[in-house]
mmCIF file of C-alpha atoms in Angstrom:
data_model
loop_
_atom_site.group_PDB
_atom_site.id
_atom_site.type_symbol
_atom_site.label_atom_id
_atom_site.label_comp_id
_atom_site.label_asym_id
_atom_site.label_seq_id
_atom_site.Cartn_x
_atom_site.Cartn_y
_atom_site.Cartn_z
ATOM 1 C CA UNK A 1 113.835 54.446 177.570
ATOM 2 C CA UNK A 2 116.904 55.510 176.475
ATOM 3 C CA UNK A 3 118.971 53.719 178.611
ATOM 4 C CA UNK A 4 117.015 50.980 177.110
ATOM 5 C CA UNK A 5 118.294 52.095 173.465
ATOM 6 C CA UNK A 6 121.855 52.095 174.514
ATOM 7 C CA UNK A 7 121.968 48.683 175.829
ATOM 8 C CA UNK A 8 120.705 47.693 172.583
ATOM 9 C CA UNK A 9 122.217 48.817 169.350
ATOM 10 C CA UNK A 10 120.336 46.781 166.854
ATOM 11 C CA UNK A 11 116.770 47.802 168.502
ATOM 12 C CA UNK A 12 117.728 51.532 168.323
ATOM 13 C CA UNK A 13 118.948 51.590 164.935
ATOM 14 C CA UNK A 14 115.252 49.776 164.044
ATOM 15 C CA UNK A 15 113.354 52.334 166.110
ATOM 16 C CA UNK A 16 115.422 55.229 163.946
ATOM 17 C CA UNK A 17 114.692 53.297 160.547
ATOM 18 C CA UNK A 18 111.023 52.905 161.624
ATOM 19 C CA UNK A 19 110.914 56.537 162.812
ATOM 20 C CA UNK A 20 112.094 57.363 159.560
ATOM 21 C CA UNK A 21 110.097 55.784 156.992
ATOM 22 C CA UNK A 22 106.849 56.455 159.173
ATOM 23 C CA UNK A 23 107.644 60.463 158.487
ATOM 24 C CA UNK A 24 108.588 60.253 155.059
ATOM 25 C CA UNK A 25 105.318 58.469 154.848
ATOM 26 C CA UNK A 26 103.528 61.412 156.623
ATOM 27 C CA UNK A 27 105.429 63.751 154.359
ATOM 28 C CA UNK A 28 104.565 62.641 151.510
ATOM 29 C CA UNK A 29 100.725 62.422 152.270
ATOM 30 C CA UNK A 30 100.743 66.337 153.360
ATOM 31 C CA UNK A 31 102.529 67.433 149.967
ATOM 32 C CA UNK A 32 100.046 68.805 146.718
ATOM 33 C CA UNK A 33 99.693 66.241 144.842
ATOM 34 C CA UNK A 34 100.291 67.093 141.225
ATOM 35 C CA UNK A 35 97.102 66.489 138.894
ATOM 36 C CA UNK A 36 97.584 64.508 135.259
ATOM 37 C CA UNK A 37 95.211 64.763 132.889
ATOM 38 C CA UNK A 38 96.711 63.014 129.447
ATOM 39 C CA UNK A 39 94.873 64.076 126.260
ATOM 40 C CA UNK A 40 94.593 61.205 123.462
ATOM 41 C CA UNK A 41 96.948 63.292 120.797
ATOM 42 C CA UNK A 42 93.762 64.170 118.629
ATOM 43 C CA UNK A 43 91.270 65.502 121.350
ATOM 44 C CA UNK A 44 91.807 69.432 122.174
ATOM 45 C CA UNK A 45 89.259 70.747 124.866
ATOM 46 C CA UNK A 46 86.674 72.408 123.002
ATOM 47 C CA UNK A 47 86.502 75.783 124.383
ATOM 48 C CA UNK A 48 90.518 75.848 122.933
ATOM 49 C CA UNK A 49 89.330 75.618 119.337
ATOM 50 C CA UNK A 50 88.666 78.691 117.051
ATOM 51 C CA UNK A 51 85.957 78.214 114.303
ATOM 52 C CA UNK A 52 88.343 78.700 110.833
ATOM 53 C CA UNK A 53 87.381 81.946 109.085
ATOM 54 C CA UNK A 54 85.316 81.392 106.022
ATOM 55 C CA UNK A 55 86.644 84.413 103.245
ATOM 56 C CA UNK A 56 83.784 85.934 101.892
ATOM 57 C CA UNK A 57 83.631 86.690 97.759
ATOM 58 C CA UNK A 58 85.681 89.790 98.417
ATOM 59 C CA UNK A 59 88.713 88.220 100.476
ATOM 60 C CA UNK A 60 89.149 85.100 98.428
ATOM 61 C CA UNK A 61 89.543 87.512 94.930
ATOM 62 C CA UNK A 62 91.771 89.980 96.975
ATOM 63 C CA UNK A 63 94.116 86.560 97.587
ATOM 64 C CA UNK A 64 93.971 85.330 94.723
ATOM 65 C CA UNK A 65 97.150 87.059 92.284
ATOM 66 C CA UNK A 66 97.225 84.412 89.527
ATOM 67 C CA UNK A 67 95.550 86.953 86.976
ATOM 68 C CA UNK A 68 96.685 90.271 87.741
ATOM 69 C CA UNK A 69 94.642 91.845 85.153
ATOM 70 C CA UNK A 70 91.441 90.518 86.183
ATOM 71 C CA UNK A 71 90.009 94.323 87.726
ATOM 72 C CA UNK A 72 88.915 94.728 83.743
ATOM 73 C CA UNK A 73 86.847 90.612 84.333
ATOM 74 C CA UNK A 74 83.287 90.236 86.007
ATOM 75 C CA UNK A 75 83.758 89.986 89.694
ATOM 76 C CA UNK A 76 86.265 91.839 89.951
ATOM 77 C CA UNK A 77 86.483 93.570 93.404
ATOM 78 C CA UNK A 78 86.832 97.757 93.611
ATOM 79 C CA UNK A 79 86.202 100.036 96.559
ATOM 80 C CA UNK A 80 84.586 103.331 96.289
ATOM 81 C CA UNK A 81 84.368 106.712 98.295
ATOM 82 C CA UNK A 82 81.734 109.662 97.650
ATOM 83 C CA UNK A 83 83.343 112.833 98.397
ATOM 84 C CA UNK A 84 80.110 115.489 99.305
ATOM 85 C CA UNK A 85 80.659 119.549 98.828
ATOM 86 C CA UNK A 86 77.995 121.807 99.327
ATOM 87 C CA UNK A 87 78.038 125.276 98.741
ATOM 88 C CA UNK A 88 74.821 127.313 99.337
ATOM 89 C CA UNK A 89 72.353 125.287 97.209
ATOM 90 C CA UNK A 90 75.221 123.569 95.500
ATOM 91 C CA UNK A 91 76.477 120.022 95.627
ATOM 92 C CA UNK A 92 79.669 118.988 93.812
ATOM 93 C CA UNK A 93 80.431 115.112 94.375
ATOM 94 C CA UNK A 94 83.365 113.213 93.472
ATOM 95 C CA UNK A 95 83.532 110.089 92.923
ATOM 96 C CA UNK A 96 87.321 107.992 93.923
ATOM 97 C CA UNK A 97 87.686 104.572 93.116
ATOM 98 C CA UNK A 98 90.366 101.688 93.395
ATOM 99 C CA UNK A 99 89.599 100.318 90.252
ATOM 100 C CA UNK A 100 93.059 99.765 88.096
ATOM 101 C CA UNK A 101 94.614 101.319 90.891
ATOM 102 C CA UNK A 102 95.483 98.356 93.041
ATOM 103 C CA UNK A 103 93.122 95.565 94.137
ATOM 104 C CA UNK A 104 90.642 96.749 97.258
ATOM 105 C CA UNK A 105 92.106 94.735 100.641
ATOM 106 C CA UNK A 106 88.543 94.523 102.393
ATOM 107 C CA UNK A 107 90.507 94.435 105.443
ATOM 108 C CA UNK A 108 92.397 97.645 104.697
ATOM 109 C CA UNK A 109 89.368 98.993 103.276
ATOM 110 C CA UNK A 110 87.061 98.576 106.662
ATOM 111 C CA UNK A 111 90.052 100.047 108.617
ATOM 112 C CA UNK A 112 88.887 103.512 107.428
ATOM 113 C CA UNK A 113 86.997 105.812 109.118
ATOM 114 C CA UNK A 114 84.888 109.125 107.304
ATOM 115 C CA UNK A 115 86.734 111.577 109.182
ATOM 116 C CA UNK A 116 89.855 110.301 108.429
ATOM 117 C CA UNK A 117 89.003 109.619 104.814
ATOM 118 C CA UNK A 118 87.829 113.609 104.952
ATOM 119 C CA UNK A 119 91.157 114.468 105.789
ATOM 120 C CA UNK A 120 93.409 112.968 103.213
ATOM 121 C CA UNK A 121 91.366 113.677 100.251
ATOM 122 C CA UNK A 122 91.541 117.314 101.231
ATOM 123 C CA UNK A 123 94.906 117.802 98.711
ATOM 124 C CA UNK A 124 92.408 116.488 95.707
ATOM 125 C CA UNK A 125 88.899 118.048 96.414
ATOM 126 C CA UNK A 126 86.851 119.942 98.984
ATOM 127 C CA UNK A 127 84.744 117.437 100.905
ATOM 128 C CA UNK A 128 81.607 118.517 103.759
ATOM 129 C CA UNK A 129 81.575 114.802 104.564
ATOM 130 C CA UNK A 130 81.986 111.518 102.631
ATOM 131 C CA UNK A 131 80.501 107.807 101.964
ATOM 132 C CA UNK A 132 82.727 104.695 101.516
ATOM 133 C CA UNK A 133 81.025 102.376 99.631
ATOM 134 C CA UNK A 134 81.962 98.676 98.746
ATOM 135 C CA UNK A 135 83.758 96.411 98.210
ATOM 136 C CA UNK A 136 81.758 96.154 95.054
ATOM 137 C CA UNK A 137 81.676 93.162 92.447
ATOM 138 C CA UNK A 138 81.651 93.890 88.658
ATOM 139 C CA UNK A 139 78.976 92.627 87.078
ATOM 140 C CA UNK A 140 79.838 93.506 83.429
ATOM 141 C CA UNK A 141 81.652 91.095 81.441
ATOM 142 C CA UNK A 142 84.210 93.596 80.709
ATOM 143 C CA UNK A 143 85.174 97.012 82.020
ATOM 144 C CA UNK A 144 88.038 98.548 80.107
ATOM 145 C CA UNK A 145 87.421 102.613 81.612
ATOM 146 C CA UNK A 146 90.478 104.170 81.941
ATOM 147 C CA UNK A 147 91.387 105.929 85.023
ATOM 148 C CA UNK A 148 94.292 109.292 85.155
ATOM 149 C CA UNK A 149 97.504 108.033 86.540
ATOM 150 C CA UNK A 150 97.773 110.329 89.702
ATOM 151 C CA UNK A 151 95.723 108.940 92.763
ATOM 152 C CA UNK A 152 95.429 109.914 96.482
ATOM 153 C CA UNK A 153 96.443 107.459 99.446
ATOM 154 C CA UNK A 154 93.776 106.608 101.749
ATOM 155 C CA UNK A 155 94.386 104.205 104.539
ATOM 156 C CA UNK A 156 96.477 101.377 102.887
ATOM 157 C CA UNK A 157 94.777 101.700 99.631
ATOM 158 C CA UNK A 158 95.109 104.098 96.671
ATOM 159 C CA UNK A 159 92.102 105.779 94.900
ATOM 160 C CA UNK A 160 91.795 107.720 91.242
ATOM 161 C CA UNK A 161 88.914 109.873 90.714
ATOM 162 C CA UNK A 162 86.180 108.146 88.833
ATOM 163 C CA UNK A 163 83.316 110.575 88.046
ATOM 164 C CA UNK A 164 82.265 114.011 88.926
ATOM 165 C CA UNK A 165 78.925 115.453 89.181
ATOM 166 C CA UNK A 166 77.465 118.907 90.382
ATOM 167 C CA UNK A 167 74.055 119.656 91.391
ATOM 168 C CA UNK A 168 73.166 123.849 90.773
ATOM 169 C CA UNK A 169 70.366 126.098 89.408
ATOM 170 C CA UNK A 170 70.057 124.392 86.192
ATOM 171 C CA UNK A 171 68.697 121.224 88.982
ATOM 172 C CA UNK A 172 66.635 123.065 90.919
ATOM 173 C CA UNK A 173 64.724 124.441 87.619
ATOM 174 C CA UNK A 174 64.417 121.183 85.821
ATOM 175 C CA UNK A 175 64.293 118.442 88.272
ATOM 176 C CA UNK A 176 63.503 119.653 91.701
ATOM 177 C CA UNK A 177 62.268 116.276 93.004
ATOM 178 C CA UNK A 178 65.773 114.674 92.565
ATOM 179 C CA UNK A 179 67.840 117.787 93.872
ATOM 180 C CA UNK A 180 65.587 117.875 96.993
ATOM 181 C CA UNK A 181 66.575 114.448 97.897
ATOM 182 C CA UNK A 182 70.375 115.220 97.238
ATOM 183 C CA UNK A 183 70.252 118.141 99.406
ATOM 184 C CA UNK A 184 68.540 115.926 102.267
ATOM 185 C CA UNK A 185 71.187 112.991 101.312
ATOM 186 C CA UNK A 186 67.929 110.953 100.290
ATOM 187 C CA UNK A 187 70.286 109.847 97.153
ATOM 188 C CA UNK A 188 68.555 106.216 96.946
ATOM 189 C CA UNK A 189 66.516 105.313 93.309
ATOM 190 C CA UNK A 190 67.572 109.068 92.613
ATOM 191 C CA UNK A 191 69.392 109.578 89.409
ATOM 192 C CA UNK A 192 72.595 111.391 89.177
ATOM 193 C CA UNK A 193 74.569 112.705 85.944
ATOM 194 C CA UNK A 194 78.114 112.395 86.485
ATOM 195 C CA UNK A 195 80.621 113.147 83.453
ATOM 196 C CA UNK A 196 82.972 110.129 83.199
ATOM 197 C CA UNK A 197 84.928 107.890 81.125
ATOM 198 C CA UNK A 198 83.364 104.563 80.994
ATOM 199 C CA UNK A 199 83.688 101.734 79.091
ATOM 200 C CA UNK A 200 81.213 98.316 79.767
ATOM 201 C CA UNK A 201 80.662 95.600 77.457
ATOM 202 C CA UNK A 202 78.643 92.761 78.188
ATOM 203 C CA UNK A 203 78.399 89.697 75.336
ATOM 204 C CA UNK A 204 75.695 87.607 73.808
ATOM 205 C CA UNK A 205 73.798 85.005 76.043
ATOM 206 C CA UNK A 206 74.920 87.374 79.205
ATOM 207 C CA UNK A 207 72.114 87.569 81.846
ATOM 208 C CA UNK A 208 71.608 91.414 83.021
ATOM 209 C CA UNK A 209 69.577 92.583 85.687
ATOM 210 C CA UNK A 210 67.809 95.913 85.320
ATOM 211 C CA UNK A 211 66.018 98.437 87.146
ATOM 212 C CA UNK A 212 62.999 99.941 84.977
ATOM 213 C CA UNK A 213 61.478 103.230 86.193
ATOM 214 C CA UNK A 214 57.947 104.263 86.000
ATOM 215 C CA UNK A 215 58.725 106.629 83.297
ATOM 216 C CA UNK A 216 60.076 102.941 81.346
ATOM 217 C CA UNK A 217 63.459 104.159 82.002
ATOM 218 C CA UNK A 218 66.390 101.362 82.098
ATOM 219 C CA UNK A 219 68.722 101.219 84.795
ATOM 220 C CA UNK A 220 71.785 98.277 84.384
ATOM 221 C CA UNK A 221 73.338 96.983 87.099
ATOM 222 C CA UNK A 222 77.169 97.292 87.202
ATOM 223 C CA UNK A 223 78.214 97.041 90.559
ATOM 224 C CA UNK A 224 76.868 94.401 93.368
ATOM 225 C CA UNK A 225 78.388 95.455 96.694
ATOM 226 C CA UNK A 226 79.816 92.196 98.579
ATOM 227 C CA UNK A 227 79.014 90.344 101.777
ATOM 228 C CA UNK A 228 79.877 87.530 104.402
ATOM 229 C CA UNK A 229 77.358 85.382 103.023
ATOM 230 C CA UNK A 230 78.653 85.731 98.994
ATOM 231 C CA UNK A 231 81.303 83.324 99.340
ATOM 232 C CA UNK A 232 81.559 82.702 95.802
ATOM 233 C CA UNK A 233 81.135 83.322 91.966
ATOM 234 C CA UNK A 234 77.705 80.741 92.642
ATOM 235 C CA UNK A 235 76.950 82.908 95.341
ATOM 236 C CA UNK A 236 76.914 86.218 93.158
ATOM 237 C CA UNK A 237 74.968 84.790 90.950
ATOM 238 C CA UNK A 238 72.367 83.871 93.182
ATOM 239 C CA UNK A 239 72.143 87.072 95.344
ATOM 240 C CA UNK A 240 71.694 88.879 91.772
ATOM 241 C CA UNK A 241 68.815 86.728 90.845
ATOM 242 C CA UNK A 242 67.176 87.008 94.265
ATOM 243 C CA UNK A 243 68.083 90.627 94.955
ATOM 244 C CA UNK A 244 64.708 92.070 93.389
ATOM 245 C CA UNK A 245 62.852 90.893 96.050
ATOM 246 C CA UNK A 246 65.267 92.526 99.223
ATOM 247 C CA UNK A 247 64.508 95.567 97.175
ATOM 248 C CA UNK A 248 61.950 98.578 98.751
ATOM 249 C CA UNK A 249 61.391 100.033 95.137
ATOM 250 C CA UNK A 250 59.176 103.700 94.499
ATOM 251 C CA UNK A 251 55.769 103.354 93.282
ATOM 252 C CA UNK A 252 55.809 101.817 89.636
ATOM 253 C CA UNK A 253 59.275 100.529 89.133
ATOM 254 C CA UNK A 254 60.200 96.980 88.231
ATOM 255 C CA UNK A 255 63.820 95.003 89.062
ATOM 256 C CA UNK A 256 63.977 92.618 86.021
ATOM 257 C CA UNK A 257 66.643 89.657 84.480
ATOM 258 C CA UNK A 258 66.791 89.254 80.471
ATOM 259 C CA UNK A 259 69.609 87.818 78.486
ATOM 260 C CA UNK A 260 71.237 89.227 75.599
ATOM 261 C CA UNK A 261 70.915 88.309 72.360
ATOM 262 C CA UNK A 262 74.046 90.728 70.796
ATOM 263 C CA UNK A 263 76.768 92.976 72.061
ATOM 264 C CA UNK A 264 75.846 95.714 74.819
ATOM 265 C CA UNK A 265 78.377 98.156 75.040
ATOM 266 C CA UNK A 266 77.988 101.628 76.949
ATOM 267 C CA UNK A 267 80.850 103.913 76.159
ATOM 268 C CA UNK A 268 81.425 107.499 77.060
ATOM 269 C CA UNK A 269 84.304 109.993 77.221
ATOM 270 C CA UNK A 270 84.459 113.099 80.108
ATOM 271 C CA UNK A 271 86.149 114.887 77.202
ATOM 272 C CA UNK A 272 82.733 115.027 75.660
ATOM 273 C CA UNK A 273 80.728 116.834 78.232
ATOM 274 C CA UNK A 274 77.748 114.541 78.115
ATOM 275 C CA UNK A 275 76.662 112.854 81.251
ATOM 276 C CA UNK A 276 75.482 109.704 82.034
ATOM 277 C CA UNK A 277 72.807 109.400 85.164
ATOM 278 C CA UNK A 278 73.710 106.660 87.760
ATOM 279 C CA UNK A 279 71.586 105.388 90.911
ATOM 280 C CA UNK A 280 72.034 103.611 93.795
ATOM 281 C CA UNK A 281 69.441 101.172 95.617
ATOM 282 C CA UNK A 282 69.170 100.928 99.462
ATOM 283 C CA UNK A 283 72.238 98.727 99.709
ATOM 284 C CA UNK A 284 74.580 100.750 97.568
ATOM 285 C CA UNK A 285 74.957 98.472 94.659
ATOM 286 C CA UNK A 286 75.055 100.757 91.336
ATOM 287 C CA UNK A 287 73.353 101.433 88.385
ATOM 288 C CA UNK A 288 73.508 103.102 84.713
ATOM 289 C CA UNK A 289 71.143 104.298 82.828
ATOM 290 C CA UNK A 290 71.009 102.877 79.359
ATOM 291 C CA UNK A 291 68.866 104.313 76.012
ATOM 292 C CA UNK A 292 66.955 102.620 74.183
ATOM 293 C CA UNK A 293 67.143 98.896 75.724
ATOM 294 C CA UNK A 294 63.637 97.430 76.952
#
């Protein structure tokens, strides 16, 4: 066959072309063929889309620096932490808060842990264990309590001490009941006399919402502790007027609305001495007692 081929020039060089292009055909058909998928420019596969994040109350008023005064408004945001000390059948608590400090981050905020809350406040107070509590909503129209200047860093946040209230003899004698459940940590619809400065005002036409014991006792809320689902100043609003049904109140007491018709101020001074009681219901949103309002 070759000597075939060399006799004829033209009909080798076409066996070599034909040779050629059949195993650049065979070449190509053994190769990976590379797979094109082309996306209209507004599709994106679905499982390469993340929901947006929807701020809660808490995280849109943390953002939002176009008053920065507003920690004295309603709905203001402020974090809390209960520092706990117990000494034989005492209990000295301490109240820290961010208020006027600086603005509570909720994300710094849920960054902290006890222990490590425990550990930095030990340069202000003795603390057994503590409670972080918040972030909490104002629900006065105005809050103008002063707060000392020094503070304690915690986390990414700074807190000033707030309140302070001790639990002794003088508890045990007068209002057993109440000191048992401190003792157990059962602190929940159990009144608590702190000595504070405080300063709430609340104007005519406001709506407040009230705890009223069995003994007729008035309990105002101040503080409504925030959520994903309050997304708003609506939203507040709302969870305040539906709240008294969430709520697993003792035997006898009442959660009512009213709406003032004048000025409701409550005012105190630590320099005095006299204490004001506080509570707390099963979701940690606060309350003062006030005399003489029905």
């Amino acid at each position: 066959m070759l000597g075939f081929y060399r006799s004829t020039p033209k009909r080798y060089a076409l066996f070599a072309l034909t040779c050629l292009i059949s195993f650049s055909a065979w070449g190509q058909s053994q190769a990976p063929r590379m797979q094109h998928q082309v996306l209209p420019s507004h599709e994106v596969p679905a499982s390469k889309v993340e929901p947006p994040k929807v701020l809660n109350f808490a995280e849109r008023q943390y953002l939002n620096t176009s008053n920065p005064s507003d920690y004295r408004d309603k709905y203001a945001i402020s974090c809390l932490i209960y520092s706990y000390y117990r000494n034989f059948i005492n209990i000295e608590i301490t109240i820290f808060s961010t208020y006027k400090v600086n603005r509570c981050n909720p994300a710094s905020f849920v960054k902290n842990n006890a222990s490590g809350v425990k550990a930095q406040l030990l340069n202000r107070t003795k603390s057994d264990y503590v409670i972080l509590s918040g972030p909490h909503i104002q629900m006065m129209d105005f809050n103008n309590t002063p707060v000392e200047n020094l503070f304690t860093p915690v986390g990414e946040l700074n807190y000033s001490p707030l309140a302070k209230a001790h639990l002794g003899i003088k508890d045990i004698l007068l209002h057993f009941h109440e000191w048992g459940k401190w003792i157990k940590s059962l602190q929940y619809y159990t009144p608590i006399k702190t000595v504070q400065d405080m300063d709430f005002t609340w104007y005519p036409n406001s709506a407040i919402y009230k705890l009223i014991t069995d003994k007729n006792e008035v309990f105002i809320l101040t503080n409504l502790v925030s959520n994903d689902y309050i997304l708003s100043k609506e939203d507040v609003d709302l969870a305040v007027k539906n709240l008294g049904q969430y709520l697993n109140l003792p035997k006898g007491w009442r959660f009512e609305m009213s709406v003032l018709e004048k000025v409701l101020q409550i005012k105190q001074n630590q320099f005095t001495g006299h204490p004001t009681s506080h509570l707390q219901d099963e979701f940690g949103n606060l309350y003062v007692k006030v005399e003489g309002l029905k």
